[in-house]
Tab-separated table of C-alpha atoms and ligand atoms in Angstrom:
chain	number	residue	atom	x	y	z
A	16	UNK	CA	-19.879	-106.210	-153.704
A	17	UNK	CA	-22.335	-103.895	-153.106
A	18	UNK	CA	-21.886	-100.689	-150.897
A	19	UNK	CA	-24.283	-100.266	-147.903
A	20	UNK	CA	-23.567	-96.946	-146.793
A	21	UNK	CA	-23.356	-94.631	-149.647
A	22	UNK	CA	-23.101	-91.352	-147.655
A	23	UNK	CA	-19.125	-92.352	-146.377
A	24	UNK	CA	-16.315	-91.582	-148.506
A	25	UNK	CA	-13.106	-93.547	-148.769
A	26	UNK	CA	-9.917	-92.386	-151.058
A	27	UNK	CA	-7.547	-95.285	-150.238
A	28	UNK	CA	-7.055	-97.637	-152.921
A	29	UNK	CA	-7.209	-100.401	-150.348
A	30	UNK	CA	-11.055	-100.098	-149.509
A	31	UNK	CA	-12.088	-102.050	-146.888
A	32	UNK	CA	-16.005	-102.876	-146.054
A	33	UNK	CA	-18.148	-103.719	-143.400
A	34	UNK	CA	-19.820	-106.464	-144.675
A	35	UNK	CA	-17.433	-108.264	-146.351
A	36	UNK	CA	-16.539	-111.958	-146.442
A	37	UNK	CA	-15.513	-112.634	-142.764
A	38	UNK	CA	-12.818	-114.762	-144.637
A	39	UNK	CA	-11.203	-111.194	-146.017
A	40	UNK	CA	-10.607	-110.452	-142.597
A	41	UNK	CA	-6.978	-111.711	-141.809
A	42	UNK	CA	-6.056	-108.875	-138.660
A	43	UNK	CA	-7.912	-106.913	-136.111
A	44	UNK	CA	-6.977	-104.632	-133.770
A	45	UNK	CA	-8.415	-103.586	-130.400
A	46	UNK	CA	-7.902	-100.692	-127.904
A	47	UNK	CA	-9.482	-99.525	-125.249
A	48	UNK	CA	-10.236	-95.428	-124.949
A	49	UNK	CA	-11.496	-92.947	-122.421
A	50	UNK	CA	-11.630	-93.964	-118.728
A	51	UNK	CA	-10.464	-96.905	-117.766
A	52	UNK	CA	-12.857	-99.283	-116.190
A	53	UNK	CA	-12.371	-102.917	-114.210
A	54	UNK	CA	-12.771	-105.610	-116.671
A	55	UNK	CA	-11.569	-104.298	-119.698
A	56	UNK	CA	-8.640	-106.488	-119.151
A	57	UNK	CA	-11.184	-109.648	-119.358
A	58	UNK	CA	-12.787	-107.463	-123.011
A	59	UNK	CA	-9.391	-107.941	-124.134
A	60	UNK	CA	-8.418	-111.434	-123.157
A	61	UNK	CA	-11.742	-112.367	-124.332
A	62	UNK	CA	-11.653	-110.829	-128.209
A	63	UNK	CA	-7.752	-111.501	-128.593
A	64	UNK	CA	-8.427	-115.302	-128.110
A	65	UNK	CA	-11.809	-115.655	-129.595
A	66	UNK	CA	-10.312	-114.042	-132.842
A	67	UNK	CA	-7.061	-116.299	-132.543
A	68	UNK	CA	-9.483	-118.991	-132.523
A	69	UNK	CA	-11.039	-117.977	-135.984
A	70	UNK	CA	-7.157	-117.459	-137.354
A	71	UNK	CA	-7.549	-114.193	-136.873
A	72	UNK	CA	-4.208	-112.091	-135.625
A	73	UNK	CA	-4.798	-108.797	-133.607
A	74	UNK	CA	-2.925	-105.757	-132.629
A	75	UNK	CA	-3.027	-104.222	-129.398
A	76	UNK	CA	-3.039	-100.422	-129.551
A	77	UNK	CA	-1.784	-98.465	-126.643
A	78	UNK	CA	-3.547	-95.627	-125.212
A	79	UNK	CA	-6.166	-95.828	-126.882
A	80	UNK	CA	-7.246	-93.382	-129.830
A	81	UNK	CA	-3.381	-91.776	-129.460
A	82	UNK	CA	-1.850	-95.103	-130.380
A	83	UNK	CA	-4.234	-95.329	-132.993
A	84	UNK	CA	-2.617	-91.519	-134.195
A	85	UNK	CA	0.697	-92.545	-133.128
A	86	UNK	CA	1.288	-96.063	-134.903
A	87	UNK	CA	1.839	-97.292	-131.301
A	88	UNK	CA	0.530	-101.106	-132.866
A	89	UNK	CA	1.782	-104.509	-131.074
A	90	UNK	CA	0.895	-108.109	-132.150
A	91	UNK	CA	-1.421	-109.795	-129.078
A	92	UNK	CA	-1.427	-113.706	-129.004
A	93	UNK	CA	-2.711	-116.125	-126.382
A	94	UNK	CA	0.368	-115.606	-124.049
A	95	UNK	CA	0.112	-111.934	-123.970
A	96	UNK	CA	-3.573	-111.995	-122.510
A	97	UNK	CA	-2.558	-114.810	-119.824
A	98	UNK	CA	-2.889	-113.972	-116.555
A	99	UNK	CA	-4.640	-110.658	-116.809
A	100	UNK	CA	-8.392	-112.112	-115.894
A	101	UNK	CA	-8.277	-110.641	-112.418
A	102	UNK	CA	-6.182	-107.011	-113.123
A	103	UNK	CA	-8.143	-104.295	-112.965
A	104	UNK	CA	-6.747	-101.251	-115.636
A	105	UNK	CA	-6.177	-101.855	-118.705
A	106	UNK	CA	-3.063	-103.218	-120.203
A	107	UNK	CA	-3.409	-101.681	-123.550
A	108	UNK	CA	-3.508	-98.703	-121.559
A	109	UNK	CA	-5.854	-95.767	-122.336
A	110	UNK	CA	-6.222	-92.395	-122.754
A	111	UNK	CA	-8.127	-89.188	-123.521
A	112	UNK	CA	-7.315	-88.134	-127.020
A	113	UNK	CA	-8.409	-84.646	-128.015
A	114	UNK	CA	-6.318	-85.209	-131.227
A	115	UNK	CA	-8.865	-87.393	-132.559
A	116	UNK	CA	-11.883	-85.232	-132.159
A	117	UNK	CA	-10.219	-83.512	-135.442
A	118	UNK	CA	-9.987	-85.168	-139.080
A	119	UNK	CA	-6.729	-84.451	-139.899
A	120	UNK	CA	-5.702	-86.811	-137.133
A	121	UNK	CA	-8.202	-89.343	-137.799
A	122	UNK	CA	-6.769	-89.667	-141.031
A	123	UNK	CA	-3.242	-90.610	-139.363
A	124	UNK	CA	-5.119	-92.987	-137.578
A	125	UNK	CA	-7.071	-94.357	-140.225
A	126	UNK	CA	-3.388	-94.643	-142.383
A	127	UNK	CA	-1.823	-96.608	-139.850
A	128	UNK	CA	-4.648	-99.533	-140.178
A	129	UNK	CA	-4.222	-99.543	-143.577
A	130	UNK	CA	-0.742	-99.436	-143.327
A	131	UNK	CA	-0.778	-102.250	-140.244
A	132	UNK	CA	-3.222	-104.422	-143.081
A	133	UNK	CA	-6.026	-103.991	-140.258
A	134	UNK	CA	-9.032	-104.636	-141.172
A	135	UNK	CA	-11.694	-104.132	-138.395
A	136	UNK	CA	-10.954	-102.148	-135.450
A	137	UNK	CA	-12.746	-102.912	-131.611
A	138	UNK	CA	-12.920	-100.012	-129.346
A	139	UNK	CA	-13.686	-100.858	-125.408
A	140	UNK	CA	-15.270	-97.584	-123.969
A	141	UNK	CA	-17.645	-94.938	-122.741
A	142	UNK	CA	-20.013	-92.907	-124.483
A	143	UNK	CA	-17.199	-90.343	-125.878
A	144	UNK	CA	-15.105	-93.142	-127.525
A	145	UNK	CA	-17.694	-94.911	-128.909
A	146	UNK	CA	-19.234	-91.500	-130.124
A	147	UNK	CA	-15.397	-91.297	-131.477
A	148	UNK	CA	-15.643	-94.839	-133.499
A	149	UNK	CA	-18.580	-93.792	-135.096
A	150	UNK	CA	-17.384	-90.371	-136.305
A	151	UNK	CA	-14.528	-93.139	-137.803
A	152	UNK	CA	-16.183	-95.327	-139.127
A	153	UNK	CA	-18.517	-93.017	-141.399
A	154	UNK	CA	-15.487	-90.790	-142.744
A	155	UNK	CA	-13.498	-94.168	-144.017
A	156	UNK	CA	-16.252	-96.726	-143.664
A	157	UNK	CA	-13.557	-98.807	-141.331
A	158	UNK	CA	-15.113	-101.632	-139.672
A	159	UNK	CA	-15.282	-100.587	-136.332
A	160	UNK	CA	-17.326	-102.942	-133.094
A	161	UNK	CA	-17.511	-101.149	-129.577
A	162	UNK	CA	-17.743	-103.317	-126.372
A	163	UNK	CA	-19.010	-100.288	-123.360
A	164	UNK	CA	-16.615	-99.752	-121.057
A	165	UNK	CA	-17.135	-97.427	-118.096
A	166	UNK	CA	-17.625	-97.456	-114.178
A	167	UNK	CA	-20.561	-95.178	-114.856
A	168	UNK	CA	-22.783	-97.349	-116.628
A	169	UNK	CA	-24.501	-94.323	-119.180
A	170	UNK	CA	-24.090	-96.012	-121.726
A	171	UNK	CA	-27.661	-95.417	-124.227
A	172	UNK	CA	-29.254	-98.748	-125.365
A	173	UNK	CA	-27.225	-101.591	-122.644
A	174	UNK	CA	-28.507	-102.245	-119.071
A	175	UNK	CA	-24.595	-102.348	-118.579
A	176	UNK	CA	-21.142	-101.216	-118.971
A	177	UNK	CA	-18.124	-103.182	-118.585
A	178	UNK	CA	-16.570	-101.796	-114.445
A	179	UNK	CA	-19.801	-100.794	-112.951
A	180	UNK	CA	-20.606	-103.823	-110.411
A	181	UNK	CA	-16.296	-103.708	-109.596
A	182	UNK	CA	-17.060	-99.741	-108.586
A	183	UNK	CA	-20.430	-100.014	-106.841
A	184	UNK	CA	-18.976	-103.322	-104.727
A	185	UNK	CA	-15.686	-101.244	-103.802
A	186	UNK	CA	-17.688	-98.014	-103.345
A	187	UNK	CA	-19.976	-100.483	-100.610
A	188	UNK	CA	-16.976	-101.700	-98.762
A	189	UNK	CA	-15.363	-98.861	-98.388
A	190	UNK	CA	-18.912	-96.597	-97.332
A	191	UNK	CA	-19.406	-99.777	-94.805
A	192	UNK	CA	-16.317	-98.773	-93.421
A	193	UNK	CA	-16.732	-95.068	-92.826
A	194	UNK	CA	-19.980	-96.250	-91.444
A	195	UNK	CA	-18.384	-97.963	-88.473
A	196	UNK	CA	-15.940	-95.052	-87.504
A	197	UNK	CA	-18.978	-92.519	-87.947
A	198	UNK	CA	-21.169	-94.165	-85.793
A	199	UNK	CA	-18.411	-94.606	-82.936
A	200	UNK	CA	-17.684	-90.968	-83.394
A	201	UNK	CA	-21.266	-90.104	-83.841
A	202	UNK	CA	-20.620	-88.286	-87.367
A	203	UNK	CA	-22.527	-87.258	-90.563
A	204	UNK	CA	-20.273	-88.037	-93.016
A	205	UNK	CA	-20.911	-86.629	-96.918
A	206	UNK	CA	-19.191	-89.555	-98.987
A	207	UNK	CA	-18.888	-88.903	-102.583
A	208	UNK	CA	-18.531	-91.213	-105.574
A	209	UNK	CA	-17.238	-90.642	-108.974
A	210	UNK	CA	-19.716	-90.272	-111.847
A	211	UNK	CA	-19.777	-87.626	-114.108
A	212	UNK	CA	-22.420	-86.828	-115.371
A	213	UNK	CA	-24.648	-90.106	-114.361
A	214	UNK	CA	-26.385	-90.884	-111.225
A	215	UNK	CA	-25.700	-94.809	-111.457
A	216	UNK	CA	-23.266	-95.364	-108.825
A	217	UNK	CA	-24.726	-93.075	-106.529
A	218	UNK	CA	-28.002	-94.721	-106.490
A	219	UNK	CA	-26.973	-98.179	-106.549
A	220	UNK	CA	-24.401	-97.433	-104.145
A	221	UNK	CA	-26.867	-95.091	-101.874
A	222	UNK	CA	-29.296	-98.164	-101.816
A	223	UNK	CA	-26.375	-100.885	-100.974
A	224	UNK	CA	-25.728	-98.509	-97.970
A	225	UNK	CA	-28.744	-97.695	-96.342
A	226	UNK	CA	-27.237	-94.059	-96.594
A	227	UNK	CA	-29.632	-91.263	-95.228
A	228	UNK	CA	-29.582	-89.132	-97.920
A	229	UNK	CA	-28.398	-89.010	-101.699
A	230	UNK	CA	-27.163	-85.491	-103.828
A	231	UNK	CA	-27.087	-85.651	-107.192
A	232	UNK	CA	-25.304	-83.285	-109.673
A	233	UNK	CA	-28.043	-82.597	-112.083
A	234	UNK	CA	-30.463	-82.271	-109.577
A	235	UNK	CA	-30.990	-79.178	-107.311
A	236	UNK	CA	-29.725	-79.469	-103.954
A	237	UNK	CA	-32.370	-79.143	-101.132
A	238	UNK	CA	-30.105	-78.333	-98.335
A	239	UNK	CA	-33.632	-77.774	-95.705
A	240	UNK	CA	-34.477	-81.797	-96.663
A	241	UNK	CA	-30.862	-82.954	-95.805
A	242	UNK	CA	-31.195	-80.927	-92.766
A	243	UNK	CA	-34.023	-82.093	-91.742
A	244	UNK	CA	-33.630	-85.544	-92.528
A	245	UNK	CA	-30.458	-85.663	-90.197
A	246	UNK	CA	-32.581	-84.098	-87.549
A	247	UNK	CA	-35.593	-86.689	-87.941
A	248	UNK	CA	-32.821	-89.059	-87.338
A	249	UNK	CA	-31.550	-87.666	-84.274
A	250	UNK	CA	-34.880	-87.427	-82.909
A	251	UNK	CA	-34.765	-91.409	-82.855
A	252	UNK	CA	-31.650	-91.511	-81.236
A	253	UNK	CA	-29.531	-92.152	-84.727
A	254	UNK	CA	-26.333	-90.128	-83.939
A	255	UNK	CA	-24.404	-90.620	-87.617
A	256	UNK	CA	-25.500	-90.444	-91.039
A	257	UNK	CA	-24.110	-90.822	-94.498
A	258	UNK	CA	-25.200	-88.713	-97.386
A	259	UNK	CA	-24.071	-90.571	-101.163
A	260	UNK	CA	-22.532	-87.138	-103.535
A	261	UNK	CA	-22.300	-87.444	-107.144
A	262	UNK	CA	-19.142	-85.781	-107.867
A	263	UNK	CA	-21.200	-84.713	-111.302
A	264	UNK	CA	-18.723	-82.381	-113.161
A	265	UNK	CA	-16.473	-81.246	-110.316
A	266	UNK	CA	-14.669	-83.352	-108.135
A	267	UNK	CA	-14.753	-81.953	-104.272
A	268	UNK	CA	-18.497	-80.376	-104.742
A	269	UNK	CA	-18.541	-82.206	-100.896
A	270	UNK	CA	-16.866	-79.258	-99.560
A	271	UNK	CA	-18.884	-77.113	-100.707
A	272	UNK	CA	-21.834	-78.514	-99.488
A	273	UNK	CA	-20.042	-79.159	-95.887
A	274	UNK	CA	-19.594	-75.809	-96.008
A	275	UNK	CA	-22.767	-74.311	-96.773
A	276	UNK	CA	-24.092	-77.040	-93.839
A	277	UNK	CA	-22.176	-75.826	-91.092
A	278	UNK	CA	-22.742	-71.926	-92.346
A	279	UNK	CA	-26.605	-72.003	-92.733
A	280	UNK	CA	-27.730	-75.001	-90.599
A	281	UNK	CA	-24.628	-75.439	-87.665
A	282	UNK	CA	-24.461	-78.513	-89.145
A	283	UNK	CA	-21.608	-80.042	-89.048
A	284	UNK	CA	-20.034	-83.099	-91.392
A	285	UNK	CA	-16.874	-85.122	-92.459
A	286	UNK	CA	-16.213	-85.719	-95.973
A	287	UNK	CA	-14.431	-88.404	-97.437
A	288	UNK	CA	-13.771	-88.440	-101.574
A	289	UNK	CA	-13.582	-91.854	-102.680
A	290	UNK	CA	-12.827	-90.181	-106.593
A	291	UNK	CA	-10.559	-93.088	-108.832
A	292	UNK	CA	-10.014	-95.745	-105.612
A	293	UNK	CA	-13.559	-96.615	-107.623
A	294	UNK	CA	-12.170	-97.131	-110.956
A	295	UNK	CA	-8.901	-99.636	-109.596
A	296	UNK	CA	-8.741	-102.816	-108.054
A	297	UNK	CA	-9.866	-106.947	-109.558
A	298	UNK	CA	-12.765	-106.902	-111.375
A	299	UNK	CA	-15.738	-108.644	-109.753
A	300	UNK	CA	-17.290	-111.604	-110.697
A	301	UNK	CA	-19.973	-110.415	-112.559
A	302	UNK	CA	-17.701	-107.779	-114.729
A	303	UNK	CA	-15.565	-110.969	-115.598
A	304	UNK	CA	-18.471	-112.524	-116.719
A	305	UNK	CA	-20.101	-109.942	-118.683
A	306	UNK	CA	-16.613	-108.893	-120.476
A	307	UNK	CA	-15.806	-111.955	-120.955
A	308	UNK	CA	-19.086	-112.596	-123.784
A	309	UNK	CA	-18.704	-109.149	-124.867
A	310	UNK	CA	-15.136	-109.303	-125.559
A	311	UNK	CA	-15.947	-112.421	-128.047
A	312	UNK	CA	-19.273	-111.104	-129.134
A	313	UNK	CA	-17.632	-108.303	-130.948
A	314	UNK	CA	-15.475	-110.715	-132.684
A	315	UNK	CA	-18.458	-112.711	-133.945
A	316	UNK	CA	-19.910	-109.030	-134.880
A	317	UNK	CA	-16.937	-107.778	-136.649
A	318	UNK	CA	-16.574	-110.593	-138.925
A	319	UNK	CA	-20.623	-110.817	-139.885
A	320	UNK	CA	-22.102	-107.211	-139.104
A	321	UNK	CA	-23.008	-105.255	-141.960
A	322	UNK	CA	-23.434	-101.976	-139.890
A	323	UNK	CA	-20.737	-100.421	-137.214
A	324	UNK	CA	-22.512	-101.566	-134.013
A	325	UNK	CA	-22.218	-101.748	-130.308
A	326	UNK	CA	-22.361	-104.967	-128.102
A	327	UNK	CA	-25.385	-104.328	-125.743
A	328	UNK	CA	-26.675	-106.310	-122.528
A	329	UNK	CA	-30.279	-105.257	-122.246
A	330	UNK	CA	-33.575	-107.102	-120.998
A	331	UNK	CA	-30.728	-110.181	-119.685
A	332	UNK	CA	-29.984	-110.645	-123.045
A	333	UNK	CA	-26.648	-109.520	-125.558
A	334	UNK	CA	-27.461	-108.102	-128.751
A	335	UNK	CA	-25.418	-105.691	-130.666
A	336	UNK	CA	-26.703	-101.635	-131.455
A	337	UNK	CA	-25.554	-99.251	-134.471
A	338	UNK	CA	-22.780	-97.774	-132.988
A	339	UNK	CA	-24.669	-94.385	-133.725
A	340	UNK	CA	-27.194	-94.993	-130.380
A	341	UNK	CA	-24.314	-94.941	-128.144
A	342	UNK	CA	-24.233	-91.189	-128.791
A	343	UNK	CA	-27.379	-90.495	-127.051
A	344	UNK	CA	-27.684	-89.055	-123.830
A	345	UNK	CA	-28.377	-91.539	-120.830
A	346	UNK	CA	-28.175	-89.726	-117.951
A	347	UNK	CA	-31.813	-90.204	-116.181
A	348	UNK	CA	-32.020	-90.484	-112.131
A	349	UNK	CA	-33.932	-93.345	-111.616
A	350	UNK	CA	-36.840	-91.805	-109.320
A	351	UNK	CA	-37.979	-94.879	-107.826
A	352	UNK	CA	-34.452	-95.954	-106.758
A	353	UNK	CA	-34.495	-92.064	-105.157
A	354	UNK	CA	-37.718	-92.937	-103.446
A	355	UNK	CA	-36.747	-96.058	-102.226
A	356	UNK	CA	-33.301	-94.799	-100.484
A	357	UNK	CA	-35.674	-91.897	-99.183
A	358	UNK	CA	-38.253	-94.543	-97.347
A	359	UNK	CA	-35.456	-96.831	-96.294
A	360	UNK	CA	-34.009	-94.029	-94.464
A	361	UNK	CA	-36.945	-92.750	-91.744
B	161	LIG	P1	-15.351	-92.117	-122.366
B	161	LIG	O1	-15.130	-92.941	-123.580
B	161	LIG	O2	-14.923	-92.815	-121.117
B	161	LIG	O3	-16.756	-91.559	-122.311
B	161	LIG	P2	-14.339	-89.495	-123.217
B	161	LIG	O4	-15.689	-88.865	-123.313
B	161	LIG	O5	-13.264	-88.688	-122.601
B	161	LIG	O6	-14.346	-90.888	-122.422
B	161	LIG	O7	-13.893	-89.890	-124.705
B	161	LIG	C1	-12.711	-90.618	-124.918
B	161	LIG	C2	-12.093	-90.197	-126.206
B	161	LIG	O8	-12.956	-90.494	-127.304
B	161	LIG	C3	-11.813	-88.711	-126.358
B	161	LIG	O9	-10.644	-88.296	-125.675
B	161	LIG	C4	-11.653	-88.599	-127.866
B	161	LIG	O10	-10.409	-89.097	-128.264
B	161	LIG	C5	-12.723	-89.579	-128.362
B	161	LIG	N1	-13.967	-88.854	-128.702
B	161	LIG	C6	-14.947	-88.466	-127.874
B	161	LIG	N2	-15.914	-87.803	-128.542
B	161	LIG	C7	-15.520	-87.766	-129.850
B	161	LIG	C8	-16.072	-87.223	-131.050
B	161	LIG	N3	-17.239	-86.572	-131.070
B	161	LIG	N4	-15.370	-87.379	-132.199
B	161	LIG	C9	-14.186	-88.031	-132.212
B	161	LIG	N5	-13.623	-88.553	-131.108
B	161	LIG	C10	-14.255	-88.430	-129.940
């Protein structure tokens, strides 16, 4: 059969394709990397039994890309994904894996699939681990489908990621809750949400709150706007206030900014970290549903895809992406969601 990529390299004798036959694929294995998000669980129930359906057995790999390294394979069947629908986690586990960011490890990895007689390898994930299965799949040419897992929802080319909706909704609850005790106590409160590098909860999550005021990490922070927001408020008689922080790169940036509040304006504030309460708990209804078609989907794409590709929601739609997109940076504040938190909040 003809080779589509001619740039990869393989020197096992046992070459495997993308491409090929769907019928030459007998075993598939799936792991999920990188932050774990709510409704992976449902990506994995969802793949494991779509494949059994085409006679097709799979391995669960724990921890992600380290399992992968380690050889830590186990056979999945219909029982094994019962009764996980509603668990938030993972239960293939996951990890962070700087091991894998180096060939010589790869290599391990890419021995034990050939050793396991794997051929075609779905990664659930952010950005970094599908930037990972791409870096994969062009040194051996492995088969390789992502599904994008992550609360942040940064993922390049898909409206969605897999654990978003399950953050924002707990992220709501738990701000509508802080909201009661700040208004009896007549507090500002600074509230911050997890997020790395993107804006996405914040914004949704600022919005779903009718919070006062939003701080983003990429964006500079205008202390003398904050300031006088609260005080605009006050002068209507509102005696509380919430302000949404992306956590950005460093967790507890809130007390900085308390500080800096109560040193230059005599303003003074609570904070409250809501940091991985956002990434636990049963995913919603709309994260079942999503994971649910992606987790199939990327059995439908490993067996017929000619090119390593991502499963994509975009426009209302699924479609599938070369896995080399998800690299790209996605990281844009939304300006009109900004303006609209800013003129729901005089
Ligand atoms: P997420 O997938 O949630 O964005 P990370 O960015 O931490 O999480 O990436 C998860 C894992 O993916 C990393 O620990 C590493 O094993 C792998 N990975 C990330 N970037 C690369 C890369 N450029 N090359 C190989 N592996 C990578």
């Amino acid at each position: 059969m003809a080779h589509l990529f001619s740039n990869t390299f393989n020197t096992h004798r046992r070459k495997i394709e993308m491409g090929k036959n769907s019928k030459s694929i007998k075993n598939i294995a799936i792991l999920c990397s990188g932050g774990d998000a709510p409704g992976m669980n449902c990506a994995i129930r969802a793949a494991v039994r779509s494949a059994i359906f085409k006679g097709i057995k799979v391995w669960g790999i724990k921890k992600g890309y380290q399992g992968l390294i380690n050889g830590d394979f186990h056979p999945l069947n219909r029982q094994s994904v019962g009764n996980i629908l509603h668990r938030g986690g993972t239960i293939l586990l996951s990890s962070r894996c700087p091991e894998f960011t180096q060939k010589k490890y790869r290599q391990k990895a890419y021995d034990n699939l050939i050793k396991n007689d794997i051929q075609g390898l779905v990664i659930i994930g952010g950005n970094g681990s599908l930037t990972g299965a791409y870096t994969f799949f062009k040194e051996f040419n492995f088969p390789v489908v992502g599904i994008p897992g992550s609360i942040d929802n940064d993922i390049y080319g898909t409206d969605y990621s897999i654990g978003f909706n399950t953050a924002v909704e707990t992220a709501v609850e738990a701000i509508d809750r802080i909201r009661d005790t700040a208004f009896s106590h007549e507090r500002n409160f600074l509230v911050e949400v997890m997020g790395r590098k993107s804006p996405a909860i914040a914004l949704e999550v600022g919005v779903c709150t009718g919070a006062e005021n939003i701080i983003l990490p990429q964006e500079k922070i205008d202390y003398e706007k904050i300031v006088r927001d609260i005080e605009r408020g006050t002068k209507r008689g509102k005696k509380s206030s919430i302000i949404i922080v992306a956590e950005g790169n460093q967790t507890g940036i809130s007390y900085e900014i308390q500080n800096k509040l109560l040193k230059n304006y005599n303003l003074h504030s609570h904070v409250c970290i809501l940091g991985h309460i956002l990434r636990g708990g049963s995913p919603s209804a709309q994260d079942r549903f999503i994971a649910s078609q992606m987790g199939s989907l990327s059995i439908n794409q490993i067996l017929t895809s000619k090119t390593p590709s991502y499963i994509v929601y975009a426009k209302n739609e699924f479609s599938s992406k070369h896995i080399r997109y998800a690299k790209k940076d996605h990281n844009k504040t939304d300006k009109k969601i900004l303006d609209l938190i800013a003129k729901l909040s005089i």
